């Protein structure tokens, strides 16, 4: 008898597989009328989404269809309190910090043939279910980004597609009736190609360039916040705007967002270095590019991300902290993850 | 194909709680729309209990209208429905058929029943528990899915103790549904409400016997139009929580809290009786363990169930926030039904105090009732109250007890005290 194969793409499968590893086809079904093209095997992505298997409130393991614990009713988080990702030469760490009730940040990493990508979404704490917004946005943005880049879309266009997918997912994160304060999230995306680094963002999560030797470290993004808008125009914040509102977000993803087209910035590094993508839980403690570069040890990407998260925790951990480290020039690295 | 009505559950609440707050209030509106099932309608049996006490002969129109009303109800019975008519005095007799059993409606049996009813005469006393007990015996032999009774009285339950009536009602609970009606001026609103409440029916008074015919016909038609014989409200609440109350809030106030049947540690069911194409509101109040700011829990899952089949479901949530702009909002429907429940209670307590000669309590309670009726725009209740008290200022609830009140006006105010209105759309 012939070795079993996927009826859709003819890839080899094992008897116990439910879905084809190559194309995702449901193996209990016959081939579709139009054959499914196998995804390019070179492109893969991972994300931090996925809630804990055990209810942190009571230890219960059963959750209803709506995501609440069957015993104590606590809503299951969309992500873990602490999570570490490694994909080839990329790494990311996310942590809920000391003060927040749950981790509302989410991160995704992607590995393509000659490009590496990272996305961070930071759920807006004051919105309803921010963790649902950030995790669903990352999970929608990552495949959109990877698919667009696989089709040779320019990085800026691919980031635009990723933001659109993230926006659609965030807007639906709390169901058809999200209420008056619907889930909201920031979005930042870095695409590291052999000859350029492109970043795109909505909100106040950041990307930094940390050169190994040549040039100065710099922040590649400009926060979508009240204070950053005035700073970008080179004017002081008017006195009538209270200090407490100066940091307020002016753009975000979510059902009540009106402007979700990402700002884009592209540059070509003059030498090797690292692109560091992070949420405000880290950069609030090291906002300047130089001081952040100084705090980022030149060790393996995962160890670097761990060290920076620890730095933020030691400094108070006021907010959720997420750090992704992407090497330039892009390196696929070992594909252990 | 059956055309089952589509059930829809809508939850109204302010889910935002300040830190340390633990009380969650919500109103759940359950609506069944559509024409009802064509193939799966429940089989129905109906017993009509008609008061034949001596007072029914005075005035003579009372007995003749009661007979006409019973005939109209009999005419409204479709072929195939099992039915019987009970004549009630200080004991209960079969008016139709002669044997203690139900007969199946047909042109012949309907005619025979109307003939038997026409020959009824008024004499003797009133013991409604005996009538209900006979109805229970009649229904016990029936396989019908929906068992519906109509009880008509013109007086108070004079010939048995309140305890005897309560014991019979407790035996009848869950066995059949009963709408209770008072005709004339001498019935007790509290007694009619007690019967309807225990047997998941409606209670009302009809001072004018001429109104009986339409009312009997519509009660019968409503029973025949039900799509589901026995639905229940199923309530899941989280570990560590306490259910403060579960009330039906519309179309009338009915406290269901004590009617809980445990299904499991987290789930209880409250029988609601039959459902047709109609809409009802439920107000529930659950106390949950305090949560941290940012935490969200499911405070209750409210379902309408038919056996193990869930017809519709709504989720009541609690989200703790330090944003007082969110947590201080009061949901208008929750506020409205809190007021409507207080209104019903104020009327009942005020009338009881008035009967007991406690003028101060009666004036204060009925004044509060007038104020609540005014605030919520409940004009029917405001009109009934104005027959019992002289309203000086409705807005502040300033009233004086009327010196002379027709007995029936106080009883009408009592029996209709539980009727609620919905919040005006804003």
Short mmCIF file of N, CA and C in Angstrom, two decimals, chain A residues 10-134:
data_model
loop_
_atom_site.label_atom_id
_atom_site.label_comp_id
_atom_site.label_asym_id
_atom_site.label_seq_id
_atom_site.Cartn_x
_atom_site.Cartn_y
_atom_site.Cartn_z
N UNK A 10 -0.92 16.45 -1.93
CA UNK A 10 -0.07 15.27 -2.16
C UNK A 10 1.16 15.21 -1.26
N UNK A 11 1.21 16.07 -0.26
CA UNK A 11 2.32 15.98 0.70
C UNK A 11 2.17 14.70 1.52
N UNK A 12 3.28 14.15 1.99
CA UNK A 12 3.23 12.95 2.82
C UNK A 12 2.60 13.29 4.17
N UNK A 13 1.69 12.43 4.63
CA UNK A 13 1.08 12.61 5.96
C UNK A 13 1.17 11.29 6.71
N UNK A 14 0.98 11.33 8.01
CA UNK A 14 0.96 10.08 8.78
C UNK A 14 -0.49 9.70 9.06
N UNK A 15 -0.68 8.44 9.46
CA UNK A 15 -2.03 7.92 9.69
C UNK A 15 -2.75 8.71 10.78
N UNK A 16 -1.99 9.26 11.71
CA UNK A 16 -2.63 9.91 12.87
C UNK A 16 -2.88 11.40 12.65
N UNK A 17 -2.39 11.96 11.55
CA UNK A 17 -2.61 13.39 11.31
C UNK A 17 -4.09 13.68 11.07
N UNK A 18 -4.56 14.79 11.63
CA UNK A 18 -5.93 15.24 11.36
C UNK A 18 -5.91 16.26 10.23
N UNK A 19 -4.89 17.10 10.25
CA UNK A 19 -4.73 18.12 9.21
C UNK A 19 -3.38 17.92 8.53
N UNK A 20 -3.33 18.28 7.24
CA UNK A 20 -2.07 18.19 6.51
C UNK A 20 -1.11 19.25 7.04
N UNK A 21 0.10 18.83 7.35
CA UNK A 21 1.12 19.76 7.86
C UNK A 21 1.51 20.78 6.80
N UNK A 22 1.42 20.38 5.54
CA UNK A 22 1.89 21.25 4.46
C UNK A 22 0.87 22.32 4.08
N UNK A 23 -0.40 21.92 3.91
CA UNK A 23 -1.37 22.88 3.41
C UNK A 23 -2.53 23.11 4.36
N UNK A 24 -2.60 22.37 5.45
CA UNK A 24 -3.67 22.59 6.43
C UNK A 24 -4.99 21.95 6.06
N UNK A 25 -5.00 21.13 5.00
CA UNK A 25 -6.24 20.51 4.57
C UNK A 25 -6.75 19.52 5.63
N UNK A 26 -8.07 19.53 5.86
CA UNK A 26 -8.71 18.57 6.77
C UNK A 26 -8.66 17.20 6.10
N UNK A 27 -7.89 16.28 6.68
CA UNK A 27 -7.63 15.00 6.00
C UNK A 27 -8.84 14.08 5.97
N UNK A 28 -9.92 14.43 6.73
CA UNK A 28 -11.12 13.61 6.65
C UNK A 28 -11.92 13.98 5.41
N UNK A 29 -11.54 15.06 4.73
CA UNK A 29 -12.29 15.54 3.58
C UNK A 29 -11.55 15.21 2.29
N UNK A 30 -12.32 15.01 1.18
CA UNK A 30 -11.65 14.80 -0.11
C UNK A 30 -11.01 16.11 -0.59
N UNK A 31 -10.26 16.00 -1.66
CA UNK A 31 -9.58 17.19 -2.20
C UNK A 31 -10.62 18.22 -2.63
N UNK A 32 -10.38 19.49 -2.40
CA UNK A 32 -11.29 20.53 -2.89
C UNK A 32 -11.26 20.59 -4.41
N UNK A 33 -12.33 21.19 -4.98
CA UNK A 33 -12.43 21.26 -6.43
C UNK A 33 -11.22 22.00 -7.01
N UNK A 34 -10.85 23.10 -6.36
CA UNK A 34 -9.64 23.81 -6.76
C UNK A 34 -8.55 23.41 -5.78
N UNK A 35 -7.50 22.77 -6.22
CA UNK A 35 -6.50 22.28 -5.29
C UNK A 35 -5.90 23.42 -4.46
N UNK A 36 -5.71 23.14 -3.17
CA UNK A 36 -5.09 24.12 -2.29
C UNK A 36 -3.59 24.15 -2.55
N UNK A 37 -3.09 25.35 -2.82
CA UNK A 37 -1.65 25.46 -3.03
C UNK A 37 -0.95 25.30 -1.69
N UNK A 38 0.06 24.48 -1.60
CA UNK A 38 0.76 24.37 -0.32
C UNK A 38 1.44 25.70 0.02
N UNK A 39 1.37 26.08 1.32
CA UNK A 39 2.04 27.30 1.73
C UNK A 39 3.54 27.11 1.54
N UNK A 40 4.25 28.16 1.17
CA UNK A 40 5.70 28.00 1.01
C UNK A 40 6.29 27.49 2.31
N UNK A 41 7.00 26.40 2.22
CA UNK A 41 7.48 25.77 3.45
C UNK A 41 8.48 26.66 4.18
N UNK A 42 9.04 27.63 3.46
CA UNK A 42 10.06 28.45 4.09
C UNK A 42 9.47 29.42 5.11
N UNK A 43 8.17 29.78 4.97
CA UNK A 43 7.60 30.83 5.80
C UNK A 43 6.83 30.27 6.98
N UNK A 44 7.19 30.76 8.16
CA UNK A 44 6.52 30.29 9.36
C UNK A 44 6.34 31.47 10.29
N UNK A 45 5.32 31.35 11.14
CA UNK A 45 5.18 32.40 12.16
C UNK A 45 4.65 31.79 13.45
N UNK A 46 4.92 32.48 14.54
CA UNK A 46 4.43 32.05 15.85
C UNK A 46 3.88 33.28 16.57
N UNK A 47 2.99 33.06 17.54
CA UNK A 47 2.52 34.19 18.34
C UNK A 47 2.36 33.77 19.79
N UNK A 48 2.20 34.77 20.65
CA UNK A 48 2.08 34.51 22.09
C UNK A 48 0.64 34.23 22.49
N UNK A 49 -0.31 34.25 21.53
CA UNK A 49 -1.71 34.12 21.93
C UNK A 49 -2.03 32.72 22.42
N UNK A 50 -3.10 32.63 23.18
CA UNK A 50 -3.51 31.35 23.76
C UNK A 50 -3.53 31.47 25.26
N UNK A 51 -4.70 31.29 25.85
CA UNK A 51 -4.85 31.49 27.29
C UNK A 51 -4.34 30.31 28.08
N UNK A 52 -4.24 30.48 29.39
CA UNK A 52 -3.79 29.40 30.26
C UNK A 52 -4.80 28.25 30.28
N UNK A 53 -4.31 27.03 30.47
CA UNK A 53 -5.19 25.86 30.51
C UNK A 53 -5.92 25.77 31.85
N UNK A 54 -5.37 26.45 32.84
CA UNK A 54 -5.94 26.40 34.18
C UNK A 54 -6.39 27.80 34.59
N UNK A 55 -7.59 27.89 35.14
CA UNK A 55 -8.11 29.19 35.57
C UNK A 55 -7.24 29.75 36.70
N UNK A 56 -6.69 30.95 36.52
CA UNK A 56 -5.86 31.51 37.59
C UNK A 56 -6.69 31.86 38.84
N UNK A 57 -8.01 31.99 38.67
CA UNK A 57 -8.85 32.34 39.80
C UNK A 57 -9.07 31.17 40.75
N UNK A 58 -9.33 29.98 40.19
CA UNK A 58 -9.73 28.87 41.06
C UNK A 58 -9.06 27.55 40.71
N UNK A 59 -8.24 27.54 39.66
CA UNK A 59 -7.60 26.29 39.28
C UNK A 59 -8.47 25.39 38.42
N UNK A 60 -9.68 25.88 38.09
CA UNK A 60 -10.59 25.09 37.26
C UNK A 60 -10.01 24.86 35.87
N UNK A 61 -10.38 23.75 35.25
CA UNK A 61 -9.85 23.43 33.93
C UNK A 61 -10.93 23.45 32.85
N UNK A 62 -12.18 23.69 33.25
CA UNK A 62 -13.26 23.69 32.26
C UNK A 62 -13.67 25.13 31.98
N UNK A 63 -13.78 25.45 30.69
CA UNK A 63 -14.22 26.78 30.29
C UNK A 63 -15.41 26.64 29.35
N UNK A 64 -16.41 27.49 29.53
CA UNK A 64 -17.57 27.47 28.65
C UNK A 64 -17.24 28.03 27.28
N UNK A 65 -18.20 27.91 26.36
CA UNK A 65 -17.97 28.36 24.99
C UNK A 65 -17.62 29.84 24.93
N UNK A 66 -18.11 30.62 25.89
CA UNK A 66 -17.85 32.06 25.85
C UNK A 66 -16.53 32.42 26.52
N UNK A 67 -15.79 31.40 27.01
CA UNK A 67 -14.47 31.67 27.55
C UNK A 67 -14.44 32.01 29.03
N UNK A 68 -15.51 31.69 29.75
CA UNK A 68 -15.50 31.92 31.20
C UNK A 68 -15.29 30.59 31.92
N UNK A 69 -14.62 30.66 33.07
CA UNK A 69 -14.39 29.46 33.87
C UNK A 69 -15.74 28.89 34.32
N UNK A 70 -15.92 27.60 34.13
CA UNK A 70 -17.19 26.95 34.49
C UNK A 70 -17.45 26.97 35.99
N UNK A 71 -16.39 27.15 36.77
CA UNK A 71 -16.57 27.13 38.22
C UNK A 71 -16.70 28.53 38.81
N UNK A 72 -15.69 29.38 38.60
CA UNK A 72 -15.71 30.68 39.28
C UNK A 72 -16.11 31.82 38.36
N UNK A 73 -16.29 31.56 37.07
CA UNK A 73 -16.78 32.58 36.16
C UNK A 73 -15.72 33.51 35.62
N UNK A 74 -14.47 33.39 36.09
CA UNK A 74 -13.45 34.33 35.63
C UNK A 74 -13.19 34.15 34.14
N UNK A 75 -13.07 35.27 33.44
CA UNK A 75 -12.83 35.20 32.01
C UNK A 75 -11.42 34.69 31.75
N UNK A 76 -11.32 33.77 30.82
CA UNK A 76 -10.02 33.23 30.46
C UNK A 76 -9.27 34.28 29.65
N UNK A 77 -8.04 34.54 30.05
CA UNK A 77 -7.24 35.53 29.33
C UNK A 77 -6.93 35.00 27.93
N UNK A 78 -6.68 35.93 26.99
CA UNK A 78 -6.35 35.53 25.63
C UNK A 78 -4.88 35.19 25.47
N UNK A 79 -4.07 35.55 26.45
CA UNK A 79 -2.65 35.24 26.40
C UNK A 79 -2.16 34.84 27.79
N UNK A 80 -0.91 34.39 27.85
CA UNK A 80 -0.34 33.96 29.13
C UNK A 80 0.24 35.16 29.88
N UNK A 81 0.34 35.03 31.19
CA UNK A 81 0.96 36.09 31.99
C UNK A 81 2.42 36.29 31.57
N UNK A 82 3.09 35.20 31.26
CA UNK A 82 4.48 35.27 30.80
C UNK A 82 4.65 34.29 29.65
N UNK A 83 5.30 34.74 28.61
CA UNK A 83 5.49 33.84 27.47
C UNK A 83 6.81 34.20 26.78
N UNK A 84 7.47 33.18 26.26
CA UNK A 84 8.72 33.41 25.54
C UNK A 84 8.63 32.71 24.19
N UNK A 85 9.01 33.43 23.13
CA UNK A 85 8.95 32.87 21.79
C UNK A 85 10.34 32.86 21.19
N UNK A 86 10.61 31.80 20.45
CA UNK A 86 11.86 31.75 19.70
C UNK A 86 11.55 31.14 18.35
N UNK A 87 12.00 31.79 17.30
CA UNK A 87 11.78 31.26 15.96
C UNK A 87 13.05 31.56 15.17
N UNK A 88 13.79 30.52 14.88
CA UNK A 88 15.08 30.75 14.22
C UNK A 88 15.92 31.68 15.06
N UNK A 89 16.42 32.75 14.42
CA UNK A 89 17.26 33.69 15.15
C UNK A 89 16.47 34.81 15.81
N UNK A 90 15.15 34.69 15.86
CA UNK A 90 14.31 35.74 16.46
C UNK A 90 13.87 35.30 17.84
N UNK A 91 13.61 36.28 18.69
CA UNK A 91 13.11 35.93 20.01
C UNK A 91 12.21 37.05 20.52
N UNK A 92 11.29 36.69 21.42
CA UNK A 92 10.43 37.68 22.06
C UNK A 92 10.05 37.17 23.44
N UNK A 93 9.87 38.11 24.35
CA UNK A 93 9.41 37.78 25.71
C UNK A 93 8.29 38.76 26.05
N UNK A 94 7.21 38.25 26.64
CA UNK A 94 6.14 39.12 27.11
C UNK A 94 5.81 38.76 28.55
N UNK A 95 5.48 39.79 29.34
CA UNK A 95 5.23 39.56 30.77
C UNK A 95 4.19 40.56 31.26
N UNK A 96 3.36 40.13 32.21
CA UNK A 96 2.28 41.03 32.64
C UNK A 96 2.77 42.13 33.58
N UNK A 97 3.99 42.04 34.06
CA UNK A 97 4.49 43.08 34.96
C UNK A 97 3.96 42.87 36.37
N UNK A 98 4.16 43.89 37.20
CA UNK A 98 3.78 43.75 38.62
C UNK A 98 2.42 44.32 38.94
N UNK A 99 1.94 45.28 38.17
CA UNK A 99 0.76 46.02 38.58
C UNK A 99 -0.52 45.62 37.86
N UNK A 100 -0.39 45.11 36.66
CA UNK A 100 -1.60 44.82 35.90
C UNK A 100 -2.19 43.47 36.27
N UNK A 101 -3.51 43.39 36.09
CA UNK A 101 -4.21 42.18 36.45
C UNK A 101 -3.91 41.03 35.49
N UNK A 102 -3.70 41.37 34.23
CA UNK A 102 -3.36 40.32 33.27
C UNK A 102 -2.47 40.92 32.19
N UNK A 103 -1.89 40.03 31.39
CA UNK A 103 -1.04 40.49 30.30
C UNK A 103 -1.91 40.85 29.10
N UNK A 104 -1.89 42.12 28.73
CA UNK A 104 -2.70 42.58 27.60
C UNK A 104 -1.85 42.85 26.37
N UNK A 105 -0.57 42.47 26.44
CA UNK A 105 0.30 42.59 25.26
C UNK A 105 0.27 41.27 24.50
N UNK A 106 0.55 41.35 23.21
CA UNK A 106 0.69 40.14 22.41
C UNK A 106 1.80 40.37 21.40
N UNK A 107 2.48 39.29 21.03
CA UNK A 107 3.61 39.43 20.10
C UNK A 107 3.61 38.27 19.11
N UNK A 108 4.06 38.57 17.90
CA UNK A 108 4.20 37.53 16.88
C UNK A 108 5.55 37.67 16.19
N UNK A 109 6.14 36.54 15.79
CA UNK A 109 7.41 36.53 15.06
C UNK A 109 7.21 35.73 13.78
N UNK A 110 7.86 36.18 12.69
CA UNK A 110 7.73 35.45 11.43
C UNK A 110 9.08 35.30 10.74
N UNK A 111 9.23 34.17 10.07
CA UNK A 111 10.50 33.82 9.42
C UNK A 111 10.20 33.49 7.97
N UNK A 112 10.74 34.31 7.05
CA UNK A 112 10.53 34.05 5.64
C UNK A 112 11.87 33.68 5.00
N UNK A 113 11.82 33.50 3.70
CA UNK A 113 13.01 32.99 3.03
C UNK A 113 14.24 33.88 3.29
N UNK A 114 14.03 35.20 3.12
CA UNK A 114 15.18 36.09 3.35
C UNK A 114 14.78 37.31 4.18
N UNK A 115 13.68 37.19 4.89
CA UNK A 115 13.14 38.32 5.65
C UNK A 115 12.69 37.81 7.01
N UNK A 116 12.84 38.65 8.04
CA UNK A 116 12.25 38.31 9.34
C UNK A 116 11.33 39.44 9.76
N UNK A 117 10.26 39.08 10.51
CA UNK A 117 9.27 40.09 10.89
C UNK A 117 8.87 39.91 12.35
N UNK A 118 8.40 41.01 12.94
CA UNK A 118 7.88 40.96 14.31
C UNK A 118 6.72 41.93 14.45
N UNK A 119 5.71 41.54 15.22
CA UNK A 119 4.55 42.41 15.46
C UNK A 119 4.27 42.42 16.96
N UNK A 120 4.03 43.60 17.51
CA UNK A 120 3.58 43.70 18.91
C UNK A 120 2.29 44.51 18.94
N UNK A 121 1.30 44.01 19.68
CA UNK A 121 0.07 44.75 19.93
C UNK A 121 -0.10 44.87 21.44
N UNK A 122 -0.38 46.07 21.89
CA UNK A 122 -0.52 46.35 23.32
C UNK A 122 -1.98 46.74 23.54
N UNK A 123 -2.76 45.87 24.22
CA UNK A 123 -4.17 46.15 24.48
C UNK A 123 -4.31 47.41 25.32
N UNK A 124 -5.26 48.26 24.96
CA UNK A 124 -5.46 49.52 25.69
C UNK A 124 -6.22 49.22 26.98
N UNK A 125 -5.54 49.39 28.11
CA UNK A 125 -6.09 48.94 29.41
C UNK A 125 -7.46 49.50 29.71
N UNK A 126 -7.71 50.72 29.28
CA UNK A 126 -8.99 51.33 29.65
C UNK A 126 -10.15 50.79 28.80
N UNK A 127 -9.84 49.97 27.79
CA UNK A 127 -10.92 49.44 26.96
C UNK A 127 -11.39 48.11 27.54
N UNK A 128 -12.52 47.64 27.01
CA UNK A 128 -13.10 46.37 27.40
C UNK A 128 -12.28 45.24 26.75
N UNK A 129 -11.85 44.26 27.53
CA UNK A 129 -11.10 43.11 27.03
C UNK A 129 -9.92 43.45 26.13
N UNK A 130 -8.98 44.25 26.62
CA UNK A 130 -7.85 44.65 25.77
C UNK A 130 -7.01 43.46 25.32
N UNK A 131 -6.92 42.41 26.16
CA UNK A 131 -6.11 41.25 25.77
C UNK A 131 -6.70 40.53 24.58
N UNK A 132 -8.03 40.57 24.47
CA UNK A 132 -8.67 39.94 23.31
C UNK A 132 -8.34 40.72 22.05
N UNK A 133 -8.33 42.06 22.17
CA UNK A 133 -8.00 42.89 21.01
C UNK A 133 -6.57 42.63 20.55
N UNK A 134 -5.61 42.64 21.50
CA UNK A 134 -4.20 42.53 21.10
C UNK A 134 -3.88 41.14 20.55
#
